[in-house]
Amino acid sequence: MNGRTLFNAAIEGKNHSGRPPLWVMRQAGRYLPEYRALKEKYSFVEMVKNPELATEVTLQPLKRFPLDAAIVFSDILVIPEAMGQEYAFRPSGGIEMKVKLKTDACIEALNSSQISERLAYVEKTLKLLRKELGNEHALLGFCGSPWTLACYMIEGGSAEGFPTTIKWAKERPESFVRLLEKISEALVEYIKMQAECGIDALQIFDSWQALCPDQYLWDWSLKWIKQLVQNSPGSVPIIVYANSSVNRLQEVCNTGCAALGVHHSANLLDARMSLPKNLPLQGNLNPELMETDGETVKVETLKLLDEMKMDPAHILNLGHGIRPGAKIECMESLVETTRNYSMN
Ligand code: CP3
């Protein structure tokens, strides 16, 4: 079984091959020397916007490690950028946008039409990748959730706890809803475009869901994700990743998504016990593990694999993106341990 078949079997809850498929978020990134070499010449945004370079960067980890799937090299922030808010990385870390949303007029000025035209570079990258990966490896597209994107758009970048966004959502709900509507409109078109490029699944990142108090969970976050799921072409399974507790995962499921990405703070076995048996669960080793050593990675990976043994709907993943301090020997150990594992 090759990576693509394995991934698609797991996402249908029918993987009886002997091991789960494996891929890793931010497979690219500062921990790979070949990525850092490209970063000497180009900025992150330049690489994202150049389909040949974005394809090369997406494929870099697959050249080193026999992973089963690739996630396109891009960012959730391409949507705000296409709507009129340029972004860059602060040299000290974190995101900085050129403008932040301050008034209702700023929201009205955002452009949510013709997103596919403005994000034609992502379309080109996905088509190149589909060609390169063929049937050997699965290809994932992605986007940010309306709530998570609104957080960055209102704060104008990374911000501890996103306090301005929370204040706006509580005090000016009408214009906040208007913002979520405009982001959703852009995302519906973006998801459709990605689906047409032949991706195997699309992941929606609701990275800041944990900031929504229980009473607002549905109004601020989940309602909008449900709308995206309902408006997406049925051909592409949607995986929702949320930084949330096991208790909340059932709620996330009610969006109608095909699968859940589980953060490393949740216990994956508990999640499995409390959710439908065949619901694909993706996760959830702690990314910090990748900064230890090969032996520790082997032990922890085997522990998770044993816990999830015989689970036909498990996709092995880190519980969040791989960090810049990750060691290559740790990735090697993760891949080797998984590939040599037999569920049977
Ligand atoms: O996994 C991949 O290789 C695919 C591409 C991918 C990136 N970002 C590339 C990237 C994906 C799926 C994302 C998602 C993303 N981007 C999210 C959702 C997931 C999450 O992390 O919760 C968010 C919130 C963003 C926005 C973003 N992009 C942040 C907060 C950062 C870190 C900024 C920093 O200074 O640490 C990024 C940077 C980023 N996006 C990198 C990569 C490979 C690192 C770039 C670099 O350092 O060169």
Short mmCIF file of N, CA, C and O and ligand atoms in Angstrom, two decimals, residues 23-30 35 39 43-44 47-48 57-58 61 70-77 87 89-95 140-144 148 152 158 203-208 241 243 320-322 324, ligand 1:
data_model
loop_
_atom_site.label_atom_id
_atom_site.label_comp_id
_atom_site.label_asym_id
_atom_site.label_seq_id
_atom_site.Cartn_x
_atom_site.Cartn_y
_atom_site.Cartn_z
N TRP A 23 2.00 11.87 8.50
CA TRP A 23 2.52 13.12 7.95
C TRP A 23 2.67 14.09 9.10
O TRP A 23 2.19 13.84 10.20
N VAL A 24 3.32 15.23 8.86
CA VAL A 24 3.65 16.15 9.94
C VAL A 24 3.41 17.58 9.48
O VAL A 24 3.81 17.95 8.38
N MET A 25 2.75 18.37 10.32
CA MET A 25 2.51 19.76 9.92
C MET A 25 3.76 20.60 10.08
O MET A 25 4.55 20.38 10.98
N ARG A 26 3.87 21.62 9.20
CA ARG A 26 5.11 22.40 9.08
C ARG A 26 6.28 21.44 8.90
O ARG A 26 7.29 21.51 9.58
N GLN A 27 6.02 20.50 7.99
CA GLN A 27 7.08 19.56 7.61
C GLN A 27 8.26 20.38 7.17
O GLN A 27 9.40 20.10 7.50
N ALA A 28 7.93 21.43 6.40
CA ALA A 28 8.97 22.38 6.04
C ALA A 28 9.19 23.26 7.25
O ALA A 28 8.43 23.22 8.20
N GLY A 29 10.20 24.05 7.21
CA GLY A 29 10.40 24.97 8.32
C GLY A 29 11.84 24.99 8.75
O GLY A 29 12.67 24.29 8.18
N ARG A 30 12.04 25.77 9.77
CA ARG A 30 13.41 26.12 10.12
C ARG A 30 14.29 24.95 10.51
O ARG A 30 15.48 25.10 10.62
N TYR A 35 15.68 23.94 3.68
CA TYR A 35 14.69 25.03 3.75
C TYR A 35 15.39 26.32 4.15
O TYR A 35 15.16 27.37 3.54
N LYS A 39 15.62 30.04 2.42
CA LYS A 39 15.22 31.24 3.17
C LYS A 39 16.29 32.33 3.15
O LYS A 39 16.02 33.50 3.39
N SER A 43 12.12 35.48 0.91
CA SER A 43 11.32 35.61 2.13
C SER A 43 10.25 34.52 2.10
O SER A 43 9.97 33.93 1.05
N PHE A 44 9.64 34.28 3.26
CA PHE A 44 8.57 33.28 3.36
C PHE A 44 7.46 33.57 2.35
O PHE A 44 7.03 32.70 1.60
N MET A 47 8.34 32.81 -1.20
CA MET A 47 8.30 31.37 -1.50
C MET A 47 6.87 30.87 -1.65
O MET A 47 6.56 30.09 -2.54
N VAL A 48 5.99 31.36 -0.77
CA VAL A 48 4.59 30.94 -0.84
C VAL A 48 3.97 31.35 -2.17
O VAL A 48 3.19 30.61 -2.77
N VAL A 57 9.61 23.38 -1.76
CA VAL A 57 9.62 23.36 -0.30
C VAL A 57 8.67 22.29 0.25
O VAL A 57 8.99 21.59 1.21
N THR A 58 7.51 22.13 -0.39
CA THR A 58 6.57 21.08 0.06
C THR A 58 7.22 19.71 -0.06
O THR A 58 7.02 18.84 0.80
N PRO A 61 10.72 17.68 2.62
CA PRO A 61 10.71 16.64 3.65
C PRO A 61 10.44 15.25 3.08
O PRO A 61 10.94 14.26 3.62
N ALA A 70 1.62 14.91 2.00
CA ALA A 70 2.27 16.23 2.02
C ALA A 70 1.19 17.28 2.20
O ALA A 70 0.09 17.15 1.66
N ILE A 71 1.51 18.33 2.96
CA ILE A 71 0.58 19.46 3.06
C ILE A 71 1.22 20.62 2.32
O ILE A 71 2.42 20.87 2.46
N VAL A 72 0.42 21.27 1.47
CA VAL A 72 0.97 22.31 0.60
C VAL A 72 1.65 23.41 1.42
O VAL A 72 1.15 23.82 2.47
N PHE A 73 2.79 23.87 0.93
CA PHE A 73 3.50 24.96 1.60
C PHE A 73 2.78 26.26 1.25
O PHE A 73 2.79 26.72 0.11
N SER A 74 2.12 26.81 2.25
CA SER A 74 1.38 28.06 2.10
C SER A 74 1.15 28.58 3.50
O SER A 74 1.88 28.22 4.43
N ASP A 75 0.15 29.40 3.72
CA ASP A 75 -0.17 29.83 5.08
C ASP A 75 -1.65 30.15 5.17
O ASP A 75 -2.28 30.48 4.16
N ILE A 76 -2.20 30.11 6.39
CA ILE A 76 -3.60 30.49 6.54
C ILE A 76 -3.79 31.97 6.22
O ILE A 76 -4.88 32.41 5.89
N LEU A 77 -2.70 32.75 6.29
CA LEU A 77 -2.81 34.21 6.14
C LEU A 77 -2.89 34.67 4.69
O LEU A 77 -2.98 35.88 4.43
N TYR A 87 0.76 40.55 5.06
CA TYR A 87 1.38 40.05 6.29
C TYR A 87 2.86 39.76 6.07
O TYR A 87 3.33 39.59 4.95
N PHE A 89 6.51 38.11 8.61
CA PHE A 89 6.94 37.59 9.90
C PHE A 89 7.85 38.59 10.57
O PHE A 89 8.76 39.11 9.96
N ARG A 90 7.59 38.83 11.85
CA ARG A 90 8.49 39.71 12.61
C ARG A 90 9.82 38.98 12.78
O ARG A 90 9.82 37.78 13.05
N PRO A 91 10.93 39.72 12.64
CA PRO A 91 12.22 39.06 12.81
C PRO A 91 12.32 38.38 14.18
O PRO A 91 12.95 37.33 14.34
N SER A 92 11.62 38.92 15.16
CA SER A 92 11.68 38.34 16.52
C SER A 92 10.68 37.20 16.71
O SER A 92 10.56 36.65 17.80
N GLY A 93 9.95 36.86 15.65
CA GLY A 93 8.93 35.80 15.76
C GLY A 93 7.53 36.39 15.77
O GLY A 93 7.33 37.51 16.22
N GLY A 94 6.58 35.63 15.24
CA GLY A 94 5.19 36.10 15.20
C GLY A 94 4.87 36.81 13.90
O GLY A 94 5.74 37.04 13.06
N ILE A 95 3.58 37.13 13.76
CA ILE A 95 3.06 37.71 12.51
C ILE A 95 2.84 39.19 12.67
O ILE A 95 2.38 39.65 13.71
N LEU A 140 -2.61 17.28 0.91
CA LEU A 140 -3.58 18.02 1.71
C LEU A 140 -3.54 19.50 1.39
O LEU A 140 -2.45 20.10 1.28
N GLY A 141 -4.73 20.09 1.27
CA GLY A 141 -4.86 21.53 1.21
C GLY A 141 -5.29 22.01 2.59
O GLY A 141 -5.56 21.19 3.47
N PHE A 142 -5.37 23.30 2.80
CA PHE A 142 -5.81 23.78 4.11
C PHE A 142 -6.25 25.24 4.05
O PHE A 142 -6.03 25.94 3.06
N CYS A 143 -6.87 25.67 5.14
CA CYS A 143 -7.18 27.09 5.34
C CYS A 143 -7.39 27.33 6.83
O CYS A 143 -7.49 26.37 7.60
N GLY A 144 -7.42 28.58 7.23
CA GLY A 144 -7.73 28.91 8.61
C GLY A 144 -9.24 28.98 8.78
O GLY A 144 -9.98 29.16 7.80
N THR A 148 -10.34 32.02 13.66
CA THR A 148 -8.88 32.16 13.81
C THR A 148 -8.35 33.26 12.89
O THR A 148 -7.48 34.04 13.28
N TYR A 152 -6.36 37.22 13.82
CA TYR A 152 -5.18 37.88 13.23
C TYR A 152 -5.55 39.20 12.56
O TYR A 152 -4.81 40.17 12.62
N SER A 158 0.13 38.53 15.46
CA SER A 158 0.08 37.67 16.64
C SER A 158 -0.11 38.54 17.87
O SER A 158 0.45 39.64 17.96
N GLN A 203 -7.66 20.54 5.44
CA GLN A 203 -7.68 20.75 6.88
C GLN A 203 -8.03 22.20 7.20
O GLN A 203 -7.41 23.12 6.66
N ILE A 204 -9.03 22.38 8.06
CA ILE A 204 -9.37 23.73 8.53
C ILE A 204 -8.73 23.90 9.90
O ILE A 204 -8.98 23.12 10.82
N PHE A 205 -7.87 24.92 10.03
CA PHE A 205 -7.20 25.16 11.30
C PHE A 205 -7.98 26.17 12.14
O PHE A 205 -8.06 27.35 11.78
N ASP A 206 -8.56 25.68 13.23
CA ASP A 206 -9.19 26.60 14.19
C ASP A 206 -8.25 26.70 15.39
O ASP A 206 -8.57 26.30 16.51
N SER A 207 -7.08 27.24 15.13
CA SER A 207 -5.98 27.22 16.10
C SER A 207 -6.28 27.97 17.38
O SER A 207 -5.70 27.70 18.41
N TRP A 208 -7.15 28.97 17.30
CA TRP A 208 -7.42 29.79 18.49
C TRP A 208 -8.81 29.52 19.06
O TRP A 208 -9.36 30.35 19.78
N TYR A 241 -9.03 20.91 12.70
CA TYR A 241 -8.04 20.90 13.77
C TYR A 241 -8.40 22.00 14.76
O TYR A 241 -8.56 23.16 14.38
N ASN A 243 -7.56 23.43 18.83
CA ASN A 243 -6.76 23.33 20.03
C ASN A 243 -7.75 23.22 21.20
O ASN A 243 -7.90 24.15 21.98
N HIS A 320 0.61 19.46 16.95
CA HIS A 320 0.68 20.81 16.39
C HIS A 320 1.87 20.82 15.44
O HIS A 320 2.45 19.78 15.19
N GLY A 321 2.22 22.01 14.90
CA GLY A 321 3.29 22.05 13.91
C GLY A 321 4.65 21.71 14.50
O GLY A 321 4.90 21.94 15.68
N ILE A 322 5.52 21.18 13.64
CA ILE A 322 6.89 20.87 14.07
C ILE A 322 7.62 22.19 14.34
O ILE A 322 7.36 23.19 13.69
N PRO A 324 11.02 24.85 15.17
CA PRO A 324 12.33 25.09 14.56
C PRO A 324 13.45 24.28 15.20
O PRO A 324 14.43 23.94 14.54
O1 CP3 B 1 2.93 22.35 7.38
C1 CP3 B 1 3.37 22.85 6.36
O2 CP3 B 1 4.53 22.74 5.99
C2 CP3 B 1 2.37 23.53 5.46
C3 CP3 B 1 2.19 24.86 5.56
C4 CP3 B 1 1.68 25.60 6.79
C5 CP3 B 1 2.34 26.75 7.25
N1 CP3 B 1 1.54 27.37 8.14
C6 CP3 B 1 3.64 27.21 6.78
C7 CP3 B 1 4.46 27.94 7.73
C8 CP3 B 1 0.49 25.48 7.51
C9 CP3 B 1 -0.52 24.37 7.47
C10 CP3 B 1 0.39 26.63 8.35
C11 CP3 B 1 -0.77 26.92 9.19
C12 CP3 B 1 -0.77 28.12 10.02
N2 CP3 B 1 -0.13 29.30 9.83
C13 CP3 B 1 -1.55 28.25 11.18
C14 CP3 B 1 -2.48 27.20 11.70
C15 CP3 B 1 -1.79 26.15 12.44
C16 CP3 B 1 -1.20 26.58 13.74
O3 CP3 B 1 0.01 26.78 13.79
O4 CP3 B 1 -1.97 26.70 14.68
C17 CP3 B 1 -1.30 29.52 11.73
C18 CP3 B 1 -1.88 30.08 13.00
C19 CP3 B 1 -0.41 30.18 10.84
C20 CP3 B 1 0.15 31.55 10.95
C21 CP3 B 1 1.60 31.43 11.17
N3 CP3 B 1 2.53 31.11 10.19
C22 CP3 B 1 2.33 31.52 12.40
C23 CP3 B 1 1.71 31.87 13.74
C24 CP3 B 1 3.68 31.27 12.12
C25 CP3 B 1 4.86 31.25 13.05
C26 CP3 B 1 5.50 32.59 13.10
C27 CP3 B 1 6.79 32.55 13.88
O5 CP3 B 1 7.55 33.50 13.75
O6 CP3 B 1 7.05 31.59 14.60
C28 CP3 B 1 3.78 30.99 10.74
C29 CP3 B 1 5.04 30.67 10.06
C30 CP3 B 1 5.08 29.49 9.19
N4 CP3 B 1 4.06 29.03 8.43
C31 CP3 B 1 6.22 28.68 8.95
C32 CP3 B 1 5.84 27.71 8.02
C33 CP3 B 1 6.70 26.67 7.38
C34 CP3 B 1 7.60 28.92 9.52
C35 CP3 B 1 8.26 29.85 8.56
C36 CP3 B 1 9.71 30.10 8.84
O7 CP3 B 1 10.07 30.27 9.97
O8 CP3 B 1 10.47 30.13 7.87
#
